[in-house]
Coordinates of N, CA and C in Angstrom, one line a residue:
X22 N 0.1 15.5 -6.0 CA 0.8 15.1 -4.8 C -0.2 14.4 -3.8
X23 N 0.3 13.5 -3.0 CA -0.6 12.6 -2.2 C -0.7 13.3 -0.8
X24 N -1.6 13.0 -0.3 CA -1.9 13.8 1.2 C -1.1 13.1 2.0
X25 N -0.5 13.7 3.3 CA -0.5 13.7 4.0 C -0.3 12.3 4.2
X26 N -1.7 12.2 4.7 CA -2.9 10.9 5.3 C -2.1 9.7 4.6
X27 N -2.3 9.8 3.5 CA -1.7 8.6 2.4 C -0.2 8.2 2.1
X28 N 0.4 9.4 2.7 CA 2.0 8.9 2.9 C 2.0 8.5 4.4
X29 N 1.8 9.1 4.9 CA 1.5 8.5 6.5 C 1.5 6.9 6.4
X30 N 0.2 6.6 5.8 CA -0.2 5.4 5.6 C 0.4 4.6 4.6
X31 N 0.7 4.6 3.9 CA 2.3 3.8 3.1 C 3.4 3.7 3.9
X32 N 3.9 4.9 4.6 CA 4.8 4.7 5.5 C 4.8 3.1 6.5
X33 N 3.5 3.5 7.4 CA 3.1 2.8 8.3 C 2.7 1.1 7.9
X34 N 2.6 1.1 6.4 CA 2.4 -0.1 5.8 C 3.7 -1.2 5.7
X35 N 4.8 0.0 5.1 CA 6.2 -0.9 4.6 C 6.4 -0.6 6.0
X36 N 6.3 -0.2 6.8 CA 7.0 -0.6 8.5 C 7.0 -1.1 8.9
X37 N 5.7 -2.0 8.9 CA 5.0 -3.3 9.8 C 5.3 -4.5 8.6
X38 N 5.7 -4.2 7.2 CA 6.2 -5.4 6.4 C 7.8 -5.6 6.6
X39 N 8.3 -4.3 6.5 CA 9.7 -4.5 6.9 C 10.1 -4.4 8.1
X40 N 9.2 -4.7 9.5 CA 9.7 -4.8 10.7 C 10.7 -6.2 10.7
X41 N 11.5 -5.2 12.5 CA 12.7 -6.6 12.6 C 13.8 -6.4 11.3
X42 N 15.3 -6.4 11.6 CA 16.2 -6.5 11.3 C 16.2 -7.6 10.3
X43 N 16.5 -9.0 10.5 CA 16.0 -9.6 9.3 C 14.9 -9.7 8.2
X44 N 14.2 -8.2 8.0 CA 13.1 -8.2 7.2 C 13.4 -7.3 6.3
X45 N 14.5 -6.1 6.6 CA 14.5 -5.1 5.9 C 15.5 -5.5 5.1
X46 N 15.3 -4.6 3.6 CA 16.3 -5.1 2.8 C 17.0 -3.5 2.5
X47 N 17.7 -3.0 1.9 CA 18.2 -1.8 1.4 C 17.1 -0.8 0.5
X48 N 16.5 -1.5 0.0 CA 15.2 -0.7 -0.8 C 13.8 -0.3 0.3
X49 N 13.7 -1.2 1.4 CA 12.5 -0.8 2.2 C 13.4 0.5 3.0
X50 N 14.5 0.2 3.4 CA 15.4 1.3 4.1 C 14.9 2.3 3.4
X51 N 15.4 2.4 2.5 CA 15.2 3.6 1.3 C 14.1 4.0 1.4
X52 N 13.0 3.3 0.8 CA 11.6 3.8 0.9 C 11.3 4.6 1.8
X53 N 12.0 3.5 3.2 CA 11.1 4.3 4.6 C 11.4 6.0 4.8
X54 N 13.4 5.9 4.9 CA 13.5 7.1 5.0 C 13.0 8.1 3.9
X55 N 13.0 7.7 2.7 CA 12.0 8.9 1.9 C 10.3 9.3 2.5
X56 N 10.2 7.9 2.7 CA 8.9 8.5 3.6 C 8.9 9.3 4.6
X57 N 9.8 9.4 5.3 CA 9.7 9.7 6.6 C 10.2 11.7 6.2
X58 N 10.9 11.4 5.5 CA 11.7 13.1 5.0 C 10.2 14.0 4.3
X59 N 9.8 12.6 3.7 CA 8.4 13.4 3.1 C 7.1 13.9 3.5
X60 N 7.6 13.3 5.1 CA 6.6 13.7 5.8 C 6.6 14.7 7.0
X61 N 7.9 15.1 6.5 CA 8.3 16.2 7.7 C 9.5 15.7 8.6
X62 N 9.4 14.2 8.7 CA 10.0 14.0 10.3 C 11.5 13.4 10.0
X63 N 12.3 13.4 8.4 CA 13.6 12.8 8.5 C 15.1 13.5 8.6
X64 N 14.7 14.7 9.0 CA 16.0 15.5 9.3 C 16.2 15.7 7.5
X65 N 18.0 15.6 7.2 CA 18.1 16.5 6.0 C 17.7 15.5 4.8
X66 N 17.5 15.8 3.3 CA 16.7 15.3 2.2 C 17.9 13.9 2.4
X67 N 17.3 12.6 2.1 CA 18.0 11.1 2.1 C 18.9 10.8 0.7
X68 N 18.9 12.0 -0.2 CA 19.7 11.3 -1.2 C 21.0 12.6 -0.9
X69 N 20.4 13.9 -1.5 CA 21.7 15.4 -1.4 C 22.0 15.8 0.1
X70 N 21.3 15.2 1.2 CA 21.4 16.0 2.2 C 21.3 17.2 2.7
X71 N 20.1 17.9 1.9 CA 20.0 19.2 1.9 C 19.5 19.1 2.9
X72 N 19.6 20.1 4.0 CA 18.5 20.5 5.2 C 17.5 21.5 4.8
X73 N 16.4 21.0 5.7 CA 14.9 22.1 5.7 C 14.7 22.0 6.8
X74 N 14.0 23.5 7.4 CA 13.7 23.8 8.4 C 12.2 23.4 8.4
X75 N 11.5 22.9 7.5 CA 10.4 22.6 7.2 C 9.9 21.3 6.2
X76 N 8.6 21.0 6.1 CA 8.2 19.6 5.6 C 8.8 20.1 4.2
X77 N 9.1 18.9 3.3 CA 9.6 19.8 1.8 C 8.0 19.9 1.3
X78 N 8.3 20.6 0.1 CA 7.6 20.7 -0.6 C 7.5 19.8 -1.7
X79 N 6.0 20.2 -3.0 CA 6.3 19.1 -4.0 C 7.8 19.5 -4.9
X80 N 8.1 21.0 -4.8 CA 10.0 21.4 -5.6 C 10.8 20.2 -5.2
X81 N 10.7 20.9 -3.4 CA 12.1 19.7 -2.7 C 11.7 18.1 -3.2
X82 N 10.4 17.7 -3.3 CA 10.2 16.4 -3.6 C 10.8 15.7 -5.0
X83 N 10.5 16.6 -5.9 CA 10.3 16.3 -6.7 C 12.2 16.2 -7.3
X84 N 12.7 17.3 -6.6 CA 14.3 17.7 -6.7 C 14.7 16.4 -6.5
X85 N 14.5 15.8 -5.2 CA 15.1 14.4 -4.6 C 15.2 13.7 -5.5
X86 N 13.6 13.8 -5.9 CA 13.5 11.9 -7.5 C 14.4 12.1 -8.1
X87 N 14.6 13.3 -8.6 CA 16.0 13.9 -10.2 C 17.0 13.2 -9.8
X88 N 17.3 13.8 -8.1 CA 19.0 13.7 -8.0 C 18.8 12.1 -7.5
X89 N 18.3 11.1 -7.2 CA 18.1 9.9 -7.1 C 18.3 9.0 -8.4
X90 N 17.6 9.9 -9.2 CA 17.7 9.2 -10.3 C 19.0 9.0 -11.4
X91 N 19.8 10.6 -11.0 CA 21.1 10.6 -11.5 C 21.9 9.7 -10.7
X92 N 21.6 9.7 -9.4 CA 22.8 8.6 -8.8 C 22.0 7.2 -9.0
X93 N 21.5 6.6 -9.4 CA 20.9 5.4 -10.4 C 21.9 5.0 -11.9
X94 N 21.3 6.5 -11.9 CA 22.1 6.1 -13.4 C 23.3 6.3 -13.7
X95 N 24.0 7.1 -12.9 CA 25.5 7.5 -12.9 C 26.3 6.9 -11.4
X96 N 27.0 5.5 -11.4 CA 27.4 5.0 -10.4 C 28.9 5.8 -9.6
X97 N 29.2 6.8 -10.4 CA 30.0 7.6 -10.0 C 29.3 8.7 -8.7
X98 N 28.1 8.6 -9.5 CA 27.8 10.1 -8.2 C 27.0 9.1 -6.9
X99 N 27.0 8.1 -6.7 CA 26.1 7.1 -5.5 C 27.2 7.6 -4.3
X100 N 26.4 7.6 -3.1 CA 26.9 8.0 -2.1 C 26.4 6.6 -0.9
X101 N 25.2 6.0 -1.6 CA 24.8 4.5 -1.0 C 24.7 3.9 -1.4
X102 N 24.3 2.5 -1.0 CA 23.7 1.5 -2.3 C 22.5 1.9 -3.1
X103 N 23.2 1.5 -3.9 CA 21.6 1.5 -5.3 C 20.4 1.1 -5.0
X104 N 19.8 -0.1 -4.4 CA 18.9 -0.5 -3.8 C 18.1 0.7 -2.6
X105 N 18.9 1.3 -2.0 CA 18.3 2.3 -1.2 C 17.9 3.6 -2.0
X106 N 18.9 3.8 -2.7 CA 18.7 5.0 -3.8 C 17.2 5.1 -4.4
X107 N 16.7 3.8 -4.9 CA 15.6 3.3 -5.9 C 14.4 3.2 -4.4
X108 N 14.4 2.7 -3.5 CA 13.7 2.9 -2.5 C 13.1 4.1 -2.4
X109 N 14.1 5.5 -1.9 CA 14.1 6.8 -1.9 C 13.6 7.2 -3.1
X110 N 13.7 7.1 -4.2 CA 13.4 7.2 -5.6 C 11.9 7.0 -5.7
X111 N 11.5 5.6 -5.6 CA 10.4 5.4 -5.2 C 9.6 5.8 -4.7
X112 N 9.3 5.9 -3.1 CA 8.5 6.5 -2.2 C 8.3 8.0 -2.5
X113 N 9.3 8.6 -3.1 CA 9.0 10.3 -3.2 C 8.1 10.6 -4.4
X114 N 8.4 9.3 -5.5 CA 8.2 9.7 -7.3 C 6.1 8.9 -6.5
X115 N 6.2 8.4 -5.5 CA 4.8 7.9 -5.3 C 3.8 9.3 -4.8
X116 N 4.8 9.5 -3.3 CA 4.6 10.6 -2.9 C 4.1 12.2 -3.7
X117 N 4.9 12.5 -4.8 CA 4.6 13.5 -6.0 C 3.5 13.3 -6.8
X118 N 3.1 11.9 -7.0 CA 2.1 12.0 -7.7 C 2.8 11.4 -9.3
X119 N 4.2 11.1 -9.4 CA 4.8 10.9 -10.3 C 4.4 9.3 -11.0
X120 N 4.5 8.4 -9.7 CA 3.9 6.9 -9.9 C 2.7 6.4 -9.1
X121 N 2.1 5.3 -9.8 CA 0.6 4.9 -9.1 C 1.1 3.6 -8.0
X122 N 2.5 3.5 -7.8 CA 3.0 2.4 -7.4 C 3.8 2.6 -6.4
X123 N 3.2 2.4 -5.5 CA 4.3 2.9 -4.3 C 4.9 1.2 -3.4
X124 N 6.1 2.0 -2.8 CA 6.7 0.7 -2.5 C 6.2 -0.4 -0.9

């Protein structure tokens, strides 16, 4: 799992690339709010809307990628666009330690 420090800083990176309304697209959306849930500060999880009284853990993190990735793959269960889904998807599966590729 990545520190803190280092989602912090991804965060703060795609913010200043996707600053301004004409810059964001539905995937930096995505990303951001996964960032931001991963770091304690986004209210309930961005794909199930599960609430935590606390920062998640790598479980809750790792839960997110799953259920992101079934609403990816299953267009029946999307609840937003796909583009934000894969954002969220991303930033958490970076976040976990799952990929070397963050968004």
């Amino acid at each position: 799992m990545r520190s803190f420090a280092e989602a912090e800083e991804a965060f703060r990176r795609l913010e200043a690339e996707a600053a301004g309304p004409d810059q964001q697209t539905q995937f930096s959306r995505g990303a951001l709010a996964g960032y931001l849930w991963a770091l304690g500060r986004g209210g309930p999880a961005p794909i199930t809307a599960q609430p935590l009284d606390e920062a998640p853990t790598l479980s809750h993190l790792s839960a997110e990628v799953d259920a992101a990735t079934a609403q990816m793959e299953d267009s029946t269960q999307r609840t937003v666009p796909r583009d934000y889904i894969h954002g969220v998807r991303d930033a958490l599966a970076w976040v976990c330690g799952h990929s070397d590729q963050h968004p």
